[in-house]
Structures are given as C-alpha cells and as structure tokens.
Amino acid sequence: MATVKAVRGTRDLLPPETELWNRIEATARQVFARYHFGEIRTPIFEDTGLFARSVGEETDIVSKEMYTWDDPPKPKGAIAYPPSMILGGRGVQSLTLRPENTAGVVRAYIEHKLGESGQLQKLYYIGPQFRRERPQKGRYRQFWQIGAEVIGPPSAGSESPLRDAEVLEMLATLLDELGIMGWTLELNSVGSAADRERYNDVLRAALAEVAPKMCADCQRRAVTNPLRVLDCKVPEDQPIIDALPKITDSFDQESKDHFAAVTAALDAAGVAYKLNPRLVRGLDYYTRTTFEFTHGGLGAQNALLGGGRYDGLSEAIGGPKAPGIGFAMGLDRLVLTLQATKADQKSAVRPALDAYIAPLGETLNAAALVLARELRRAGLSIELGDGSFRLKKSFEAADKVARRIVILGEDELRSGILTVKDFSSGVQSKVPRAELASFLAQ
Ligand code: HAM
C-alpha cells in the first residue's frame, strides 16, 4: 500500500511544538488587545476576482500561485459551462483559497458597512493562507499569518502618518515580547498612485537603456511592470539597479511630508529602522508607507513580516474611500526563529503535569476516572493511566509526563487515603482524598 503523506508544501504541527505556536498566538492577542484591536475571521476562500482586483493581476501571487477552482465544476469533458448552468439562476463562480487576508478584510469592511460607524476599524486575524510557491525552509504552500489592518473613512484619521507609526511601534513591541532579537525594520514609501505612475515612466525610460544588460526576468519586467525590477536578486544586476532613479525623487510634496511624519514619529518613539528605497513589495495595492521586518537567522526567506498602506484598495474593489494600513507576519517563520534560540528549545519541552493516576487493576478504572474528573475540575492537569498496566509500567509512564503519581487500589478507595509519590524528591505520602487537590496543587 502506498504510504499516506501530507501534500507537498503542507505539513502537520504536532505537540510539543504546537505549544510554542499557541504561546506566540496568545502573546499576539494580548498585545492586540492593549492596542485596541478586535479579531476578525473571514472565510478561507473568496471569489477569485477579489484577489485579481486587489493583489493585482500581474503579481506572482495572482498570476501563478493561487489555488483556484470553478464552483460548481464544469460537467466532465466540457470546455465551457452550458447556458443552462449559467442562466439557470444558480450562478457559476471561480473561487480561490486566500493567498493573503487583506483583500478579505477590506471586502468584509465594505460588505458590513463598517465605515458608516465613522470610527477607525482596528482588526486582527490569525489563520492559514495558501500559495503555490516552491517549498523550502520558511516557505510553505499552506502557511499561517498573524495580521492586522487599520482602516476607516479619512474623517476617522485613517490617512494619518501617526497610524503608520503606531502600527510599526506595536510590531517592535510584539517582536520584543515574543523574545525575537536582532530584527531589522526596513522602511520605504512607494508614494501615491500618481507618484507611482510618474515613477513608472521615469523607470521605464531609464531601463530602456540598461535592461539589455540585465537578467531575462528584468528585461520582461522593464516593459510589463518596471517596479518589479527593484525586487531582482540576481547579483550581476544589483549595481545597475542601485544606480536607477529612486522612487522618492518622484514624490509630490504631500507624499514627502507623509513619509517624513512617519519617520519623525518613529524617531520620537525610539523605534529603529533602515530606509530601503527598493522595498516595493510584491502586491499591487500598496501606496505610501511599505515595510518589512527581516531576521538574519531565516536564510533566503528572511522576511518575518511585511505590510504597508493601501489608501485606494477599498475603492478598487467597489467600496467607499477607506484608507488603511496593515501587516501580516509569517507564524511559521516566527516559530523557526524562536526555535533557533536555545532558551526557547527548553520552554518548548512539555511542562510536567500535576499528577498521573494509576489504577491498580481494571476494576478500578471507573473509580480512577471519577478521581481524575474531581482533580481536573479543581484545575489540576492530570493524566489517567490504565488498570491493565503493571505497576512498574505505570511508574515509567508517569515519570515521563507528570511530577507525581497517585496510586488508586482497593485499599485507597475504601479508606479514602491515597498514596502519592513525588518524582523529584522521591518522597511517598498518604493523603486524604478531600485534601488531595490542594496537596497536588503545591
Ligand atoms: P506578504 O509579504 O505577502 O504580505 O506576506 C507577509 C508575510 O507572510 C511574509 O513576510 C512571510 O513572513 C509570510 N509568508 C508569505 N508567504 C509565505 C510562505 N509561502 N510560507 C511561509 N510564510 C510566508 C501580505 O500577505 C499582506 N497581506 C500583508 C499586509 C497586510 N499588507 C497590508 N496589510
């Protein structure tokens, strides 16, 4: 029989590693609460058109990495849907597993008219995303993101550079509280849509001369999407790219002022950053501030998180004017980074349970379940053994997972006095059942 295996690029997360995942999520939720964010949960699949219109038709994500299917499927062998299926009122739809969550959050913002409250919406999410990328360390086809979006009508202050600075300051705090050391905040601005159009023209003109000396990808991008040239990693192309005109030189005064206010607020808050004029990011919806937090321990996939401002996204998908800024961090990459530090390998070890209950004989199994129920209800962590085990096997099993073993035999059941052995001190005690919970809690 062929062995069953998880699909390429996907994986199982098992205990005790999942404890670290939960700890990261719990810390993130605490930090979000302190900054007045509430949780949003959106579906893991959406209409394909949503991603085409938000992330952008020409991006790698939309053009080659999405898991997309027709719903309902076309009849076997058919190239097109028969008119009866389209016109019958049932509707056929192209659906896609979400490659990211910003599009879904903005779709929900529009659908539920969240802007009508006049308030800034501060929403966070934790969940899986799907991209058909070539799997490697830190890059998976199903991966997890912890992300957040701050979005609202301009009257709520959604365009303010203070929002950008607050999000970045929160991220610096979150990474510190998670115990992630040595991160770098790389910061840039891609300007307004008009700035970008101007820059695209400048770049296209500059590239017309140098592109023939560059890699095949760059030659193609120089024509289709010149901004993407700045993402090129081919070593020979780097000096050419560094000499290209900078995006900031195409900004109008408003964009310049906005970015200057973001950096001034970060300086005041003491959040260190590195300006990276080439940070244009791989999604089309960005305007103005863009950023990534990188970490040297991650190798080629060095981005712990990425994000930026998207002032035109809501309108691009049919909503009201609703500027916003957000980010998403790769949970898989946070875990990898923390596992690489010794302190966290230790804390990932399963903490010992309060007690292991060993019934002496199968006739005592039900009584042991009752005792376990009592103790667990009192808030203790308990593993329940089995009366079919020999005492030696129970002790070995208990020693692996718990701080103490509680022996439940006929005598103990009758007298109500239980035998407890503490593994670290080796001391054996007789404890009345009524006092057992408080004894084990020490
Ligand atoms: P992104 O840069 O595509 O941005 O992804 C954000 C983060 O998700 C990356 O920095 C990385 O840590 C993680 N990530 C992405 N792809 C993978 C993968 N294949 N395997 C493991 N981790 C991965 C976005 O998704 C935007 N929605 C962020 C955003 C929110 N911008 C504004 N609001």
Short mmCIF file of C-alpha atoms and ligand atoms in Angstrom, two decimals:
data_model
loop_
_atom_site.label_atom_id
_atom_site.label_comp_id
_atom_site.label_asym_id
_atom_site.label_seq_id
_atom_site.Cartn_x
_atom_site.Cartn_y
_atom_site.Cartn_z
CA MET A 1 0.00 0.00 0.00
CA ALA A 2 1.30 3.47 -0.83
CA THR A 3 2.13 5.44 2.32
CA VAL A 4 -0.19 8.34 3.06
CA LYS A 5 1.58 11.69 3.28
CA ALA A 6 0.70 15.35 3.64
CA VAL A 7 0.62 17.17 0.29
CA ARG A 8 3.90 18.80 -0.85
CA GLY A 9 4.42 22.18 0.81
CA THR A 10 1.95 21.41 3.63
CA ARG A 11 2.76 19.89 7.00
CA ASP A 12 1.38 18.75 10.32
CA LEU A 13 2.16 20.64 13.50
CA LEU A 14 2.45 18.36 16.47
CA PRO A 15 2.86 18.73 20.23
CA PRO A 16 5.03 19.87 21.88
CA GLU A 17 5.81 22.28 19.01
CA THR A 18 2.19 23.47 18.89
CA GLU A 19 2.67 24.82 22.40
CA LEU A 20 5.11 27.35 21.01
CA TRP A 21 2.59 28.24 18.29
CA ASN A 22 -0.11 28.77 20.89
CA ARG A 23 2.20 30.84 23.06
CA ILE A 24 3.02 33.14 20.13
CA GLU A 25 -0.67 33.50 19.29
CA ALA A 26 -1.57 34.22 22.93
CA THR A 27 1.13 36.91 23.19
CA ALA A 28 -0.06 38.47 19.93
CA ARG A 29 -3.69 38.52 21.14
CA GLN A 30 -2.62 40.22 24.38
CA VAL A 31 -0.65 42.87 22.52
CA PHE A 32 -3.53 43.45 20.06
CA ALA A 33 -5.94 43.94 22.97
CA ARG A 34 -3.66 46.58 24.52
CA TYR A 35 -3.68 48.47 21.22
CA HIS A 36 -7.48 48.21 20.91
CA PHE A 37 -7.65 45.68 18.06
CA GLY A 38 -10.55 43.23 17.75
CA GLU A 39 -10.42 39.89 15.96
CA ILE A 40 -11.95 39.34 12.52
CA ARG A 41 -12.39 35.90 10.94
CA THR A 42 -13.07 35.79 7.23
CA PRO A 43 -13.63 32.71 5.00
CA ILE A 44 -10.56 30.86 3.75
CA PHE A 45 -11.86 31.08 0.19
CA GLU A 46 -13.21 34.04 -1.73
CA ASP A 47 -14.27 34.94 -5.24
CA THR A 48 -11.17 34.83 -7.46
CA GLY A 49 -11.93 38.30 -8.83
CA LEU A 50 -11.36 39.81 -5.38
CA PHE A 51 -7.68 38.86 -5.45
CA ALA A 52 -7.24 39.82 -9.10
CA ARG A 53 -8.56 43.31 -8.34
CA SER A 54 -6.74 43.85 -5.04
CA VAL A 55 -3.42 41.98 -5.03
CA GLY A 56 -3.20 42.59 -8.80
CA GLU A 57 -3.47 40.51 -11.97
CA GLU A 58 0.24 40.95 -12.82
CA THR A 59 1.67 39.89 -9.45
CA ASP A 60 3.32 36.49 -8.92
CA ILE A 61 0.68 35.65 -6.33
CA VAL A 62 -2.27 36.08 -8.68
CA SER A 63 -0.65 35.05 -11.94
CA LYS A 64 0.85 31.78 -10.75
CA GLU A 65 0.47 30.95 -7.07
CA MET A 66 -3.25 30.73 -6.35
CA TYR A 67 -5.32 27.58 -5.74
CA THR A 68 -8.34 28.28 -7.89
CA TRP A 69 -11.28 26.17 -9.00
CA ASP A 70 -14.69 26.51 -10.63
CA ASP A 71 -17.71 26.08 -8.44
CA PRO A 72 -19.75 24.13 -9.34
CA PRO A 73 -17.26 22.23 -11.51
CA LYS A 74 -17.88 22.18 -15.25
CA PRO A 75 -19.57 18.99 -16.46
CA LYS A 76 -17.00 16.29 -17.37
CA GLY A 77 -15.33 16.99 -20.70
CA ALA A 78 -16.94 20.43 -21.18
CA ILE A 79 -14.68 23.38 -22.02
CA ALA A 80 -17.35 25.95 -21.15
CA TYR A 81 -20.40 25.92 -18.92
CA PRO A 82 -23.62 25.04 -20.73
CA PRO A 83 -26.01 28.04 -20.77
CA SER A 84 -28.45 26.11 -18.55
CA MET A 85 -25.94 26.28 -15.72
CA ILE A 86 -25.15 29.95 -16.11
CA LEU A 87 -28.62 31.21 -16.88
CA GLY A 88 -30.49 28.87 -14.54
CA GLY A 89 -30.03 31.35 -11.73
CA ARG A 90 -27.56 29.18 -9.84
CA GLY A 91 -24.52 31.07 -10.97
CA VAL A 92 -21.08 29.65 -11.51
CA GLN A 93 -18.14 31.16 -9.76
CA SER A 94 -14.38 30.96 -9.76
CA LEU A 95 -13.18 30.52 -6.17
CA THR A 96 -9.69 30.80 -4.68
CA LEU A 97 -8.09 29.73 -1.41
CA ARG A 98 -6.97 33.02 0.08
CA PRO A 99 -3.27 33.74 -0.62
CA GLU A 100 -3.45 36.59 1.92
CA ASN A 101 -6.08 38.17 4.14
CA THR A 102 -6.05 41.93 3.46
CA ALA A 103 -8.39 41.59 0.47
CA GLY A 104 -10.86 39.56 2.57
CA VAL A 105 -10.77 42.04 5.45
CA VAL A 106 -11.41 45.01 3.14
CA ARG A 107 -14.19 43.04 1.41
CA ALA A 108 -15.77 42.44 4.84
CA TYR A 109 -15.31 46.13 5.75
CA ILE A 110 -17.29 47.08 2.63
CA GLU A 111 -19.91 44.31 2.94
CA HIS A 112 -20.74 45.12 6.58
CA LYS A 113 -20.53 48.89 6.01
CA LEU A 114 -18.05 49.21 8.85
CA GLY A 115 -17.10 52.67 7.61
CA GLU A 116 -20.56 54.03 8.47
CA SER A 117 -19.68 53.98 12.17
CA GLY A 118 -17.28 56.83 11.40
CA GLN A 119 -14.73 55.06 13.57
CA LEU A 120 -11.36 53.67 12.73
CA GLN A 121 -11.58 49.86 12.45
CA LYS A 122 -8.65 48.04 14.06
CA LEU A 123 -8.93 44.38 13.10
CA TYR A 124 -6.56 41.45 13.55
CA TYR A 125 -6.60 37.89 12.22
CA ILE A 126 -4.74 34.64 12.72
CA GLY A 127 -5.12 31.93 10.14
CA PRO A 128 -3.80 29.85 7.23
CA GLN A 129 -3.05 31.27 3.78
CA PHE A 130 -2.29 29.36 0.58
CA ARG A 131 0.25 29.99 -2.19
CA ARG A 132 1.65 27.54 -4.71
CA GLU A 133 5.28 28.56 -4.20
CA ARG A 134 8.34 26.31 -4.46
CA PRO A 135 8.60 24.86 -0.94
CA GLN A 136 11.81 25.48 1.01
CA LYS A 137 12.83 26.36 4.56
CA GLY A 138 10.40 29.02 5.80
CA ARG A 139 8.28 28.81 2.65
CA TYR A 140 5.23 26.57 2.52
CA ARG A 141 2.12 26.22 0.37
CA GLN A 142 -0.09 26.40 3.42
CA PHE A 143 1.36 28.83 5.95
CA TRP A 144 -0.01 30.85 8.82
CA GLN A 145 -0.24 34.59 9.22
CA ILE A 146 -0.91 36.83 12.18
CA GLY A 147 -2.01 40.10 10.67
CA ALA A 148 -3.85 43.31 11.36
CA GLU A 149 -5.48 46.13 9.44
CA VAL A 150 -6.32 49.69 10.50
CA ILE A 151 -8.92 51.08 8.12
CA GLY A 152 -11.64 53.71 8.11
CA PRO A 153 -13.00 56.86 6.50
CA PRO A 154 -10.49 59.73 6.21
CA SER A 155 -12.53 61.67 8.80
CA ALA A 156 -11.54 59.00 11.36
CA GLY A 157 -7.88 59.81 10.80
CA SER A 158 -7.16 56.72 8.70
CA GLU A 159 -4.69 58.59 6.48
CA SER A 160 -2.67 59.97 9.35
CA PRO A 161 1.04 59.07 9.45
CA LEU A 162 0.52 58.55 13.18
CA ARG A 163 -1.37 55.34 12.34
CA ASP A 164 1.65 54.05 10.37
CA ALA A 165 3.99 54.86 13.23
CA GLU A 166 1.68 53.27 15.82
CA VAL A 167 1.46 50.02 13.83
CA LEU A 168 5.24 49.90 13.47
CA GLU A 169 5.77 50.69 17.16
CA MET A 170 3.29 47.91 18.06
CA LEU A 171 5.23 45.46 15.88
CA ALA A 172 8.52 46.37 17.55
CA THR A 173 6.84 45.78 20.93
CA LEU A 174 5.30 42.47 19.84
CA LEU A 175 8.57 41.08 18.49
CA ASP A 176 10.34 42.13 21.69
CA GLU A 177 7.68 40.47 23.86
CA LEU A 178 7.91 37.30 21.79
CA GLY A 179 11.64 37.25 22.54
CA ILE A 180 12.71 37.71 18.92
CA MET A 181 16.03 39.51 18.95
CA GLY A 182 18.06 41.09 16.22
CA TRP A 183 15.27 42.03 13.82
CA THR A 184 15.59 44.88 11.33
CA LEU A 185 12.75 47.16 10.28
CA GLU A 186 13.18 48.03 6.61
CA LEU A 187 11.13 51.04 5.64
CA ASN A 188 10.17 52.77 2.42
CA SER A 189 7.39 54.71 0.80
CA VAL A 190 6.05 53.91 -2.66
CA GLY A 191 4.15 57.21 -2.85
CA SER A 192 0.61 57.85 -4.02
CA ALA A 193 -0.88 56.19 -7.11
CA ALA A 194 0.00 59.34 -9.11
CA ASP A 195 3.60 59.34 -7.78
CA ARG A 196 3.92 55.71 -8.79
CA GLU A 197 2.66 56.39 -12.30
CA ARG A 198 5.26 59.16 -12.65
CA TYR A 199 7.98 56.88 -11.29
CA ASN A 200 6.96 54.04 -13.61
CA ASP A 201 7.54 56.36 -16.60
CA VAL A 202 10.91 57.54 -15.25
CA LEU A 203 11.93 53.95 -14.53
CA ARG A 204 10.78 52.64 -17.89
CA ALA A 205 12.83 55.31 -19.63
CA ALA A 206 15.91 54.55 -17.52
CA LEU A 207 15.50 50.81 -18.05
CA ALA A 208 15.19 51.14 -21.80
CA GLU A 209 18.95 51.78 -21.87
CA VAL A 210 20.20 49.28 -19.29
CA ALA A 211 17.68 46.40 -19.47
CA PRO A 212 19.50 44.58 -22.31
CA LYS A 213 22.40 44.04 -19.86
CA MET A 214 20.10 42.55 -17.21
CA CYS A 215 18.59 39.11 -16.50
CA ALA A 216 15.72 37.76 -18.61
CA ASP A 217 13.16 38.44 -15.85
CA CYS A 218 14.24 42.08 -15.61
CA GLN A 219 14.08 42.50 -19.39
CA ARG A 220 10.47 41.34 -19.29
CA ARG A 221 9.58 43.41 -16.19
CA ALA A 222 11.18 46.52 -17.70
CA VAL A 223 8.26 46.50 -20.12
CA THR A 224 5.37 44.92 -18.17
CA ASN A 225 5.89 46.13 -14.58
CA PRO A 226 9.11 48.16 -14.14
CA LEU A 227 8.71 48.47 -10.34
CA ARG A 228 9.26 44.71 -10.02
CA VAL A 229 12.83 45.17 -11.35
CA LEU A 230 13.69 46.53 -7.90
CA ASP A 231 12.88 43.05 -6.41
CA CYS A 232 15.51 41.31 -8.58
CA LYS A 233 18.01 39.22 -6.58
CA VAL A 234 20.45 38.35 -9.42
CA PRO A 235 23.90 39.53 -8.14
CA GLU A 236 25.10 40.89 -11.52
CA ASP A 237 22.04 43.15 -11.77
CA GLN A 238 22.49 44.79 -8.38
CA PRO A 239 24.87 47.65 -9.32
CA ILE A 240 22.61 48.51 -12.27
CA ILE A 241 19.52 48.60 -10.05
CA ASP A 242 21.26 50.65 -7.36
CA ALA A 243 22.04 53.29 -9.99
CA LEU A 244 18.40 53.60 -11.17
CA PRO A 245 16.38 56.70 -10.18
CA LYS A 246 14.89 56.46 -6.66
CA ILE A 247 11.13 56.32 -6.15
CA THR A 248 11.27 59.07 -3.52
CA ASP A 249 12.52 61.50 -6.18
CA SER A 250 9.13 61.20 -7.94
CA PHE A 251 7.05 62.11 -4.87
CA ASP A 252 4.84 65.16 -4.66
CA GLN A 253 5.05 67.35 -1.54
CA GLU A 254 2.19 65.56 0.25
CA SER A 255 3.83 62.15 -0.07
CA LYS A 256 7.16 63.58 1.08
CA ASP A 257 5.51 65.17 4.13
CA HIS A 258 3.60 61.98 4.98
CA PHE A 259 6.74 59.86 4.96
CA ALA A 260 8.70 62.47 6.91
CA ALA A 261 5.98 62.46 9.60
CA VAL A 262 6.14 58.64 9.85
CA THR A 263 9.90 58.64 10.35
CA ALA A 264 9.74 61.57 12.80
CA ALA A 265 7.21 59.71 14.97
CA LEU A 266 9.34 56.54 14.87
CA ASP A 267 12.40 58.57 15.89
CA ALA A 268 10.45 60.07 18.78
CA ALA A 269 9.29 56.60 19.93
CA GLY A 270 12.82 55.21 19.64
CA VAL A 271 11.92 52.57 17.03
CA ALA A 272 15.00 51.94 14.87
CA TYR A 273 14.58 51.46 11.11
CA LYS A 274 16.63 51.18 7.97
CA LEU A 275 15.49 53.06 4.88
CA ASN A 276 15.34 50.74 1.88
CA PRO A 277 14.34 52.63 -1.30
CA ARG A 278 14.00 49.31 -3.14
CA LEU A 279 11.29 47.91 -0.87
CA VAL A 280 8.30 47.97 -3.23
CA ARG A 281 6.65 44.68 -2.10
CA GLY A 282 5.00 42.08 -4.27
CA LEU A 283 1.36 43.18 -4.06
CA ASP A 284 -0.17 45.95 -6.15
CA TYR A 285 -2.41 47.62 -3.56
CA TYR A 286 0.31 49.47 -1.67
CA THR A 287 0.54 53.26 -1.52
CA ARG A 288 2.96 55.34 0.55
CA THR A 289 4.48 53.53 3.56
CA THR A 290 5.77 49.99 2.95
CA PHE A 291 7.84 47.91 5.35
CA GLU A 292 9.28 44.54 6.24
CA PHE A 293 10.81 43.22 9.43
CA THR A 294 13.65 40.89 8.50
CA HIS A 295 15.77 38.48 10.52
CA GLY A 296 19.23 37.17 9.68
CA GLY A 297 18.54 33.70 11.11
CA LEU A 298 15.96 32.86 8.45
CA GLY A 299 18.21 32.41 5.40
CA ALA A 300 16.78 33.22 1.97
CA GLN A 301 13.21 33.69 3.22
CA ASN A 302 14.28 36.41 5.65
CA ALA A 303 11.02 38.39 5.97
CA LEU A 304 9.34 37.84 9.33
CA LEU A 305 6.54 40.11 8.26
CA GLY A 306 5.52 42.64 5.67
CA GLY A 307 2.96 45.32 5.20
CA GLY A 308 2.10 48.84 4.28
CA ARG A 309 -0.54 51.39 3.47
CA TYR A 310 -3.28 50.78 0.87
CA ASP A 311 -5.24 54.03 0.55
CA GLY A 312 -7.00 53.09 -2.72
CA LEU A 313 -7.81 49.42 -2.09
CA SER A 314 -11.39 49.77 -0.89
CA GLU A 315 -12.32 51.90 -3.92
CA ALA A 316 -10.52 49.49 -6.26
CA ILE A 317 -12.88 46.71 -5.19
CA GLY A 318 -16.02 48.82 -5.28
CA GLY A 319 -16.15 50.27 -1.76
CA PRO A 320 -16.09 53.77 -0.29
CA LYS A 321 -12.90 55.75 0.24
CA ALA A 322 -11.24 53.92 3.14
CA PRO A 323 -7.50 54.40 3.52
CA GLY A 324 -5.76 51.76 5.60
CA ILE A 325 -2.50 50.30 6.78
CA GLY A 326 -1.70 46.78 7.91
CA PHE A 327 0.78 43.94 8.05
CA ALA A 328 0.97 40.17 8.16
CA MET A 329 3.64 38.15 9.92
CA GLY A 330 4.58 34.61 8.99
CA LEU A 331 3.84 32.49 12.02
CA ASP A 332 5.88 29.61 10.58
CA ARG A 333 8.87 31.96 10.38
CA LEU A 334 8.41 33.30 13.91
CA VAL A 335 8.47 29.69 15.18
CA LEU A 336 11.63 28.90 13.17
CA THR A 337 13.34 31.99 14.58
CA LEU A 338 12.40 31.19 18.17
CA GLN A 339 13.36 27.53 17.83
CA ALA A 340 16.81 28.61 16.72
CA THR A 341 17.42 30.21 20.11
CA LYS A 342 18.35 27.83 22.93
CA ALA A 343 16.11 29.34 25.59
CA ASP A 344 13.06 28.51 23.59
CA GLN A 345 14.02 24.96 22.82
CA LYS A 346 13.83 24.39 26.56
CA SER A 347 10.49 26.06 27.05
CA ALA A 348 9.09 24.06 24.12
CA VAL A 349 9.56 20.92 26.25
CA ARG A 350 6.23 19.76 27.61
CA PRO A 351 5.75 21.13 31.14
CA ALA A 352 5.14 18.33 33.67
CA LEU A 353 1.54 17.52 34.58
CA ASP A 354 0.46 17.82 38.21
CA ALA A 355 -0.19 14.09 38.56
CA TYR A 356 -0.63 10.73 36.89
CA ILE A 357 -3.35 8.46 38.31
CA ALA A 358 -2.52 4.75 38.33
CA PRO A 359 -5.49 2.45 38.99
CA LEU A 360 -4.33 -0.93 40.36
CA GLY A 361 -6.42 -3.29 38.23
CA GLU A 362 -9.03 -2.85 35.57
CA THR A 363 -11.88 -2.98 38.09
CA LEU A 364 -10.60 0.36 39.39
CA ASN A 365 -10.65 2.12 36.03
CA ALA A 366 -14.04 3.74 36.54
CA ALA A 367 -13.11 4.91 40.05
CA ALA A 368 -9.89 6.37 38.61
CA LEU A 369 -11.88 8.28 36.01
CA VAL A 370 -14.03 9.73 38.81
CA LEU A 371 -10.90 10.80 40.73
CA ALA A 372 -9.37 12.31 37.59
CA ARG A 373 -12.58 14.22 36.95
CA GLU A 374 -12.55 15.60 40.51
CA LEU A 375 -8.94 16.76 40.24
CA ARG A 376 -9.24 18.20 36.73
CA ARG A 377 -12.33 20.15 37.81
CA ALA A 378 -10.22 21.54 40.64
CA GLY A 379 -7.94 22.95 37.93
CA LEU A 380 -5.15 20.36 38.01
CA SER A 381 -3.53 18.81 34.94
CA ILE A 382 -3.90 15.05 35.14
CA GLU A 383 -3.01 12.03 33.01
CA LEU A 384 -5.10 8.94 33.56
CA GLY A 385 -3.33 5.55 33.45
CA ASP A 386 -4.95 2.20 32.91
CA GLY A 387 -5.60 -0.65 35.34
CA SER A 388 -4.27 -3.21 32.88
CA PHE A 389 -0.73 -1.82 33.31
CA ARG A 390 1.69 -3.44 35.76
CA LEU A 391 2.74 -1.01 38.50
CA LYS A 392 6.28 -0.74 37.04
CA LYS A 393 4.87 0.33 33.66
CA SER A 394 2.59 2.89 35.35
CA PHE A 395 5.58 4.39 37.19
CA GLU A 396 7.61 4.62 33.98
CA ALA A 397 4.75 6.22 32.08
CA ALA A 398 4.05 8.64 34.93
CA ASP A 399 7.68 9.66 35.33
CA LYS A 400 7.79 10.78 31.67
CA VAL A 401 4.88 13.20 31.90
CA ALA A 402 3.99 14.10 35.49
CA ARG A 403 5.55 15.43 38.68
CA ARG A 404 3.77 12.84 40.85
CA ILE A 405 1.94 9.53 40.68
CA VAL A 406 -1.29 8.87 42.61
CA ILE A 407 -1.96 5.20 43.26
CA LEU A 408 -5.55 4.06 43.45
CA GLY A 409 -6.02 0.49 44.72
CA GLU A 410 -8.90 -1.22 46.56
CA ASP A 411 -7.45 -0.13 49.94
CA GLU A 412 -7.14 3.50 48.88
CA LEU A 413 -10.66 3.51 47.51
CA ARG A 414 -12.10 2.02 50.70
CA SER A 415 -10.11 4.13 53.17
CA GLY A 416 -10.15 7.36 51.15
CA ILE A 417 -6.40 7.75 51.84
CA LEU A 418 -4.35 7.88 48.64
CA THR A 419 -0.70 7.09 48.08
CA VAL A 420 1.19 9.88 46.29
CA LYS A 421 4.80 9.69 45.19
CA ASP A 422 6.74 12.80 44.19
CA PHE A 423 9.30 12.01 41.48
CA SER A 424 11.76 14.81 42.13
CA SER A 425 12.04 14.33 45.94
CA GLY A 426 11.29 10.59 45.95
CA VAL A 427 9.01 11.17 48.98
CA GLN A 428 5.91 8.99 49.30
CA SER A 429 2.90 10.43 51.21
CA LYS A 430 -0.53 9.29 52.36
CA VAL A 431 -3.10 11.99 51.55
CA PRO A 432 -6.82 12.03 52.43
CA ARG A 433 -8.93 12.34 49.29
CA ALA A 434 -10.51 15.62 50.48
CA GLU A 435 -7.05 17.21 50.69
CA LEU A 436 -5.64 15.67 47.50
CA ALA A 437 -6.37 18.57 45.16
CA SER A 438 -4.70 21.16 47.39
CA PHE A 439 -1.79 18.77 48.06
CA LEU A 440 -1.19 18.27 44.32
CA ALA A 441 -1.54 21.98 43.61
CA GLN A 442 1.58 22.78 45.68
P1 HAM B 1 3.28 39.24 2.27
O1 HAM B 1 4.57 39.97 2.30
O2 HAM B 1 2.90 38.57 1.02
O3 HAM B 1 2.17 40.29 2.69
O4 HAM B 1 3.26 38.16 3.43
C1 HAM B 1 3.50 38.56 4.76
C2 HAM B 1 4.36 37.54 5.47
O5 HAM B 1 3.78 36.23 5.37
C3 HAM B 1 5.76 37.36 4.90
O6 HAM B 1 6.64 38.35 5.39
C4 HAM B 1 6.13 35.98 5.43
O7 HAM B 1 6.57 36.06 6.78
C5 HAM B 1 4.81 35.25 5.39
N1 HAM B 1 4.74 34.41 4.18
C6 HAM B 1 4.39 34.79 2.93
N2 HAM B 1 4.43 33.73 2.09
C7 HAM B 1 4.81 32.66 2.83
C8 HAM B 1 5.05 31.27 2.54
N3 HAM B 1 4.87 30.76 1.32
N4 HAM B 1 5.46 30.46 3.56
C9 HAM B 1 5.63 30.98 4.82
N5 HAM B 1 5.42 32.26 5.14
C10 HAM B 1 5.02 33.10 4.16
C11 HAM B 1 0.83 40.03 2.80
O8 HAM B 1 0.36 38.91 2.83
C12 HAM B 1 -0.01 41.25 3.03
N6 HAM B 1 -1.43 40.84 3.09
C13 HAM B 1 0.42 41.96 4.29
C14 HAM B 1 -0.41 43.18 4.56
C15 HAM B 1 -1.44 43.30 5.42
N7 HAM B 1 -0.27 44.36 3.96
C16 HAM B 1 -1.17 45.19 4.43
N8 HAM B 1 -1.90 44.55 5.31
#
